[in-house]
Amino acid sequence: MLYYQSLEFAEPNLSLDSDDLQRRFYLRSRQLHPDRFARASNAEQQAALEASSVLNDAYRTLRNPVLRAEYFLKHHGFDIGEQRSKDVAPDLLEEVFELNMALEELKMGDESVREQIDHARGRFEHLRQGIDQQLEELFGRYDRQPEPGLLVGIRGLLNRRRYISNLIETATMAPSTDKS
Amino acid sequence: MSTFQIDFGSAKKPRILGIDLGTTNSLGAYMGLTGPQIVPGADQQNLVPSVVYFAEDGSTVVGFPAVEKLKTDPARTVYSAKRLMGKGLADVRTELPLLSYGVDEAKSASVVHLAIGVTPPEVGARVLKQIKDNAEAHLGEEITQAVVTVPAYFNDAQRQATKDAGRIAGLEILRLVNEPTAAALAYGLDKRNQGIIAVYDFGGGTFDISILKLHDGIFEVLATNGDTHLGGDDIDQLLLRVALEDIQSEWQLDLSSDVVAVQSLRRAVIDAKHELSTKPFVNLEFAWQGRRYQRELTRGVFDQLIAPIVNRTLEPCRACLKDAGVTVEQIDEVVLVGGSTRIPLVRSAVENLFRARPHTELNPDEVVALGAAVQAGILAGEVTDALLLDVTPLSLGIETMGGVVSKLIHRNSTIPASATEQFTTAVDGQRNVLIHVLQGERELVKDCRSLARFDLKDIDPVPAGLARIEVKFMIDANGILNVSAKDIRTGKQQSVEVKPSYGLTDDQVEAMILESIEKAEADFNERQVREARVEADAILAATDKAKANDAWLDLSDEERSAVNDAVNQLLLVYHSDQHSLILEKIEALNQATMSLAENMMNTAVRGALKGTKI
């Protein structure tokens, strides 16, 4: 996988240590950045531009566990990104319905529901943290024993995470009457 | 076997100049043996005011002498041109009433054209040229390459316009560096080797905030934000308006349409602003047609007046912290850059926000130029431990169906950054695909800034939807977009024609370069003519003096008339603009006076022998 190669990983792991990643990024930047080739030939300058843009892209993607997993899945033949918020998680249906009701009421000017919305957001954030922990665990298991079934599980978690993130964003973007 | 060591490094490489091209002042710096050094100006003043006077005859005056011209000929004296860089008429409409020079509205749709017939990049070029000349005079070597700083929040068109200014000035701009990042470089070289730094850059015309992570010589910008239309200029303008209103109520006279009076009052309020940075109050004085206006301005009132402007800098700071993913508590150091950070209210606002005492050890007017010199040193290979990893300040996207922008490269992405996108045709045999590229954070095309339209030309005529053109969008280390395209089916490079929405076309820049070369030739020719006339003056004066000498009478009639002839010939060509003609006649006079000079020598010798005074 190109991004892992760019950062000189011997093998592409799903679990990465962020300090190690940063160390690799800085080291490779010192080698590849166009500043190092300011007086080189046009061809070398062009190559440096290409290589460092890939490197920057790689670092941006791999340091974020979600983007990293999506990149990884894509390279294993999974279709990522199309199942937006359509797949409502059945266990969340009731809570989503209540959140939407509360948001409607807030829009009508009922400030009393704000507490309820904040509470819902807190709960969704808690759920997301749980997913992140589960992802970390699955990453580790796959790195030790790469069974394709684990990737299916990871994809499921990613979809659920995306759905919950949308809910958190909706709750956060609730029309504010300036609480600050 | 013996080995030979050849030190290719010993061949002297040309120096790269660092230049801070500011809204109000500009400054050059270079990498010396002990670190970055400021380029001194010819008049012992280092700062070069970014002011250019364009005389009727096409000649120009740059810097302090041009500032003087603001008082006498404001319509031909251009200041704050950086605020117009890379902009069209619609962008600058609100600024027009504030400028003492006019804009040619008919020509200014995509590039502002000043009424005196120049564009902002040409004004910038004059300032860059002045600094180049100063550096060449100081260092005694030719300078052809430079690193130039720009506000971090400059968009593509503004960056391109700055590069154009360099080309017109005869400077190859090897790198555009963001001003706050340059300041961090100047500060960070020998300071801490790890930490998170906020750079608050409040200059004459722009405001930038950048948050960087420092790690063993790597300067990684985490996020940047700002306002390219907020600076000390706005404070000047506010004070000017208040003073004009005050004068009107006192004198029952509206001076606002009198450009000369306004310029002189502007100078007075700027001086007052500067003084208020160190004094608790100041006397604002203004004289006009025998009348005197005087008003005491306390710092308290001044602070009240400018508070809204200062507060406008705080929201970008908060947004930048959020984008960088750091909290106020994580900021280890705050660096202040730009003249406006001398204002005590600005300092206390920054202190309150970041809860840290800001760094002010380096002169805020010089720190950006010093950082540009460090970056020049990095490019030249003289500085090897430091490396700058900067970001693009604005997201880049393309127009899709329904006037919606699809983001390809997000803001605060480390540059160089690239994205590829596939395009196809909608109609059988379609030969062209037009891609509209925009910059900005909003969702709709109408709310983003159009960057350019790229025309994919000469596509193989195939049924609709069959063509596969892969377009690569690359933001280089200068923050400037480059686009290339490939036909995936044939593997051939696809031709792309760029139609920038704002800014000069390549042809226009070429024409300006040619013009500046012609100007340079004209300047050179004029200097030669002047030198020839000085020589002519000398020989004419000497001949006149010799005619009073006894030796003149010792000449034959022919010799005397030959000399008179030669004098007349020289006087005839004296005002010619061909220096060679003047030199030719000088030589002729030289020949004609040869025996006169000999006679004078002999007379002198005889006189000396006799012991008499000549």
Coordinates of N, CA and C in Angstrom, one line a residue, chain A residues 3 22-23 25-39 45-46 48-57 59-60 63, chain B residues 13-16 145 175 213 215-218 220 375 378-380 383-389 413-418 472 474 476-477:
Chain A
Y3 N 0.7 4.4 0.9 CA 0.9 5.3 2.0 C 1.9 4.7 3.0
Q22 N 4.9 10.0 13.7 CA 5.4 11.3 13.5 C 6.9 11.3 13.2
R23 N 7.6 10.4 13.9 CA 9.1 10.3 13.7 C 9.4 10.0 12.3
F25 N 7.4 10.5 9.7 CA 7.0 11.6 8.8 C 8.1 12.7 8.8
Y26 N 8.6 13.0 9.9 CA 9.6 14.1 9.9 C 10.9 13.6 9.2
L27 N 11.2 12.4 9.4 CA 12.5 11.9 8.8 C 12.3 11.9 7.3
R28 N 11.2 11.4 6.8 CA 10.9 11.3 5.3 C 10.8 12.7 4.8
S29 N 10.2 13.6 5.5 CA 10.0 15.0 5.1 C 11.4 15.6 4.8
R30 N 12.3 15.3 5.7 CA 13.7 15.9 5.6 C 14.3 15.3 4.3
Q31 N 14.0 14.1 3.9 CA 14.5 13.5 2.7 C 13.9 14.0 1.4
L32 N 12.5 14.2 1.5 CA 11.8 14.4 0.3 C 11.3 15.8 0.0
H33 N 11.2 16.7 1.0 CA 10.6 18.0 0.8 C 11.3 18.8 -0.3
P34 N 10.5 19.5 -1.1 CA 11.0 20.3 -2.3 C 12.1 21.3 -1.8
D35 N 12.0 21.7 -0.6 CA 13.1 22.7 -0.1 C 14.5 22.1 -0.3
R36 N 14.5 20.8 -0.2 CA 15.8 20.1 -0.3 C 16.3 20.0 -1.7
F37 N 15.4 20.4 -2.7 CA 15.8 20.3 -4.1 C 15.7 21.6 -4.8
A38 N 15.8 22.7 -4.1 CA 15.5 24.0 -4.7 C 16.5 24.3 -5.9
R39 N 17.6 23.7 -5.8 CA 18.6 23.9 -6.9 C 18.9 22.7 -7.7
Q45 N 13.1 18.2 -9.1 CA 12.2 19.0 -8.4 C 10.8 18.4 -8.5
Q46 N 10.4 18.0 -9.7 CA 9.1 17.4 -9.9 C 8.9 16.2 -9.1
A48 N 10.4 15.4 -6.3 CA 10.3 15.7 -4.9 C 8.9 16.2 -4.6
L49 N 8.3 17.0 -5.5 CA 7.0 17.5 -5.4 C 6.0 16.4 -5.3
E50 N 6.1 15.4 -6.2 CA 5.2 14.3 -6.2 C 5.4 13.4 -4.9
A51 N 6.6 13.1 -4.6 CA 6.9 12.2 -3.5 C 6.4 12.9 -2.2
S52 N 6.6 14.2 -2.0 CA 6.3 14.7 -0.7 C 4.8 15.0 -0.6
S53 N 4.1 15.1 -1.8 CA 2.6 15.3 -1.7 C 2.0 13.9 -1.3
V54 N 2.6 12.8 -1.8 CA 2.1 11.5 -1.4 C 2.4 11.3 0.1
L55 N 3.6 11.7 0.5 CA 4.0 11.6 2.0 C 3.0 12.3 2.9
N56 N 2.7 13.6 2.5 CA 1.8 14.4 3.3 C 0.4 13.8 3.4
D57 N 0.0 13.3 2.2 CA -1.3 12.6 2.2 C -1.3 11.4 3.0
Y59 N 0.6 10.7 5.7 CA 0.6 11.0 7.1 C -0.8 11.5 7.6
R60 N -1.4 12.3 6.8 CA -2.7 12.9 7.1 C -3.7 11.7 7.3
R63 N -2.5 8.9 10.3 CA -2.5 9.3 11.7 C -3.9 9.3 12.3
Chain B
K13 N 28.1 29.8 -4.9 CA 26.8 29.7 -5.4 C 26.1 31.1 -5.2
P14 N 25.3 31.5 -6.1 CA 24.6 32.8 -6.0 C 23.8 32.8 -4.7
R15 N 23.7 33.9 -4.1 CA 23.0 34.1 -2.8 C 21.5 34.3 -3.1
I16 N 20.7 33.7 -2.2 CA 19.3 33.9 -2.3 C 18.8 34.9 -1.2
Q145 N 17.7 35.6 -7.3 CA 16.8 34.7 -6.7 C 16.4 35.2 -5.3
R175 N 10.7 30.6 -3.5 CA 9.6 30.2 -2.6 C 8.9 31.3 -2.0
K213 N 3.9 23.3 15.5 CA 4.5 22.3 16.4 C 6.0 22.3 16.0
H215 N 9.7 20.6 16.5 CA 10.3 19.3 16.9 C 11.7 19.1 16.2
D216 N 12.7 19.4 17.0 CA 14.1 19.2 16.5 C 14.3 19.8 15.1
G217 N 14.0 21.0 15.0 CA 14.3 21.7 13.7 C 13.1 21.6 12.7
I218 N 12.1 20.8 12.9 CA 11.0 20.7 12.0 C 10.0 21.7 12.5
E220 N 6.4 22.4 12.0 CA 5.2 21.8 11.3 C 4.0 22.8 11.7
Q375 N 14.8 30.9 5.5 CA 14.3 30.0 4.5 C 15.1 30.0 3.2
I378 N 17.8 27.7 3.9 CA 17.4 26.3 3.8 C 17.5 25.9 2.3
L379 N 16.9 26.8 1.4 CA 16.9 26.4 0.0 C 18.3 26.4 -0.6
A380 N 19.2 27.2 -0.1 CA 20.5 27.3 -0.6 C 21.4 26.1 -0.1
V383 N 21.5 26.1 5.5 CA 20.8 25.7 6.8 C 20.3 24.3 6.6
T384 N 20.8 23.4 7.3 CA 20.4 22.0 7.0 C 19.6 21.4 8.1
D385 N 19.6 22.0 9.3 CA 18.8 21.3 10.4 C 17.4 21.7 10.4
A386 N 17.0 22.8 9.8 CA 15.6 23.3 9.9 C 14.8 22.9 8.7
L387 N 13.5 22.6 8.8 CA 12.7 22.4 7.7 C 11.3 22.8 8.0
L388 N 10.7 23.5 7.1 CA 9.3 24.1 7.3 C 8.3 23.2 6.6
L389 N 7.3 22.8 7.3 CA 6.2 22.1 6.7 C 4.9 22.9 6.9
S413 N -4.2 21.4 5.1 CA -3.5 20.2 4.7 C -2.0 20.6 4.5
T414 N -1.1 19.8 4.9 CA 0.3 20.1 4.7 C 0.6 20.1 3.2
I415 N 1.4 21.1 2.8 CA 1.7 21.2 1.3 C 3.2 20.8 1.2
P416 N 3.5 20.2 0.0 CA 2.6 20.0 -1.2 C 1.5 19.0 -0.9
A417 N 0.4 19.3 -1.5 CA -0.8 18.4 -1.3 C -1.4 18.2 -2.7
S418 N -1.9 17.0 -2.9 CA -2.5 16.7 -4.3 C -3.8 15.9 -4.1
K472 N -5.0 15.9 -12.2 CA -4.3 16.0 -10.9 C -4.2 17.5 -10.5
M474 N -2.5 19.9 -7.9 CA -1.3 19.8 -7.0 C -1.1 21.2 -6.4
D476 N 1.5 23.3 -4.6 CA 3.0 23.2 -4.4 C 3.4 23.8 -3.1
A477 N 4.7 23.8 -2.8 CA 5.2 24.3 -1.5 C 5.0 25.8 -1.4

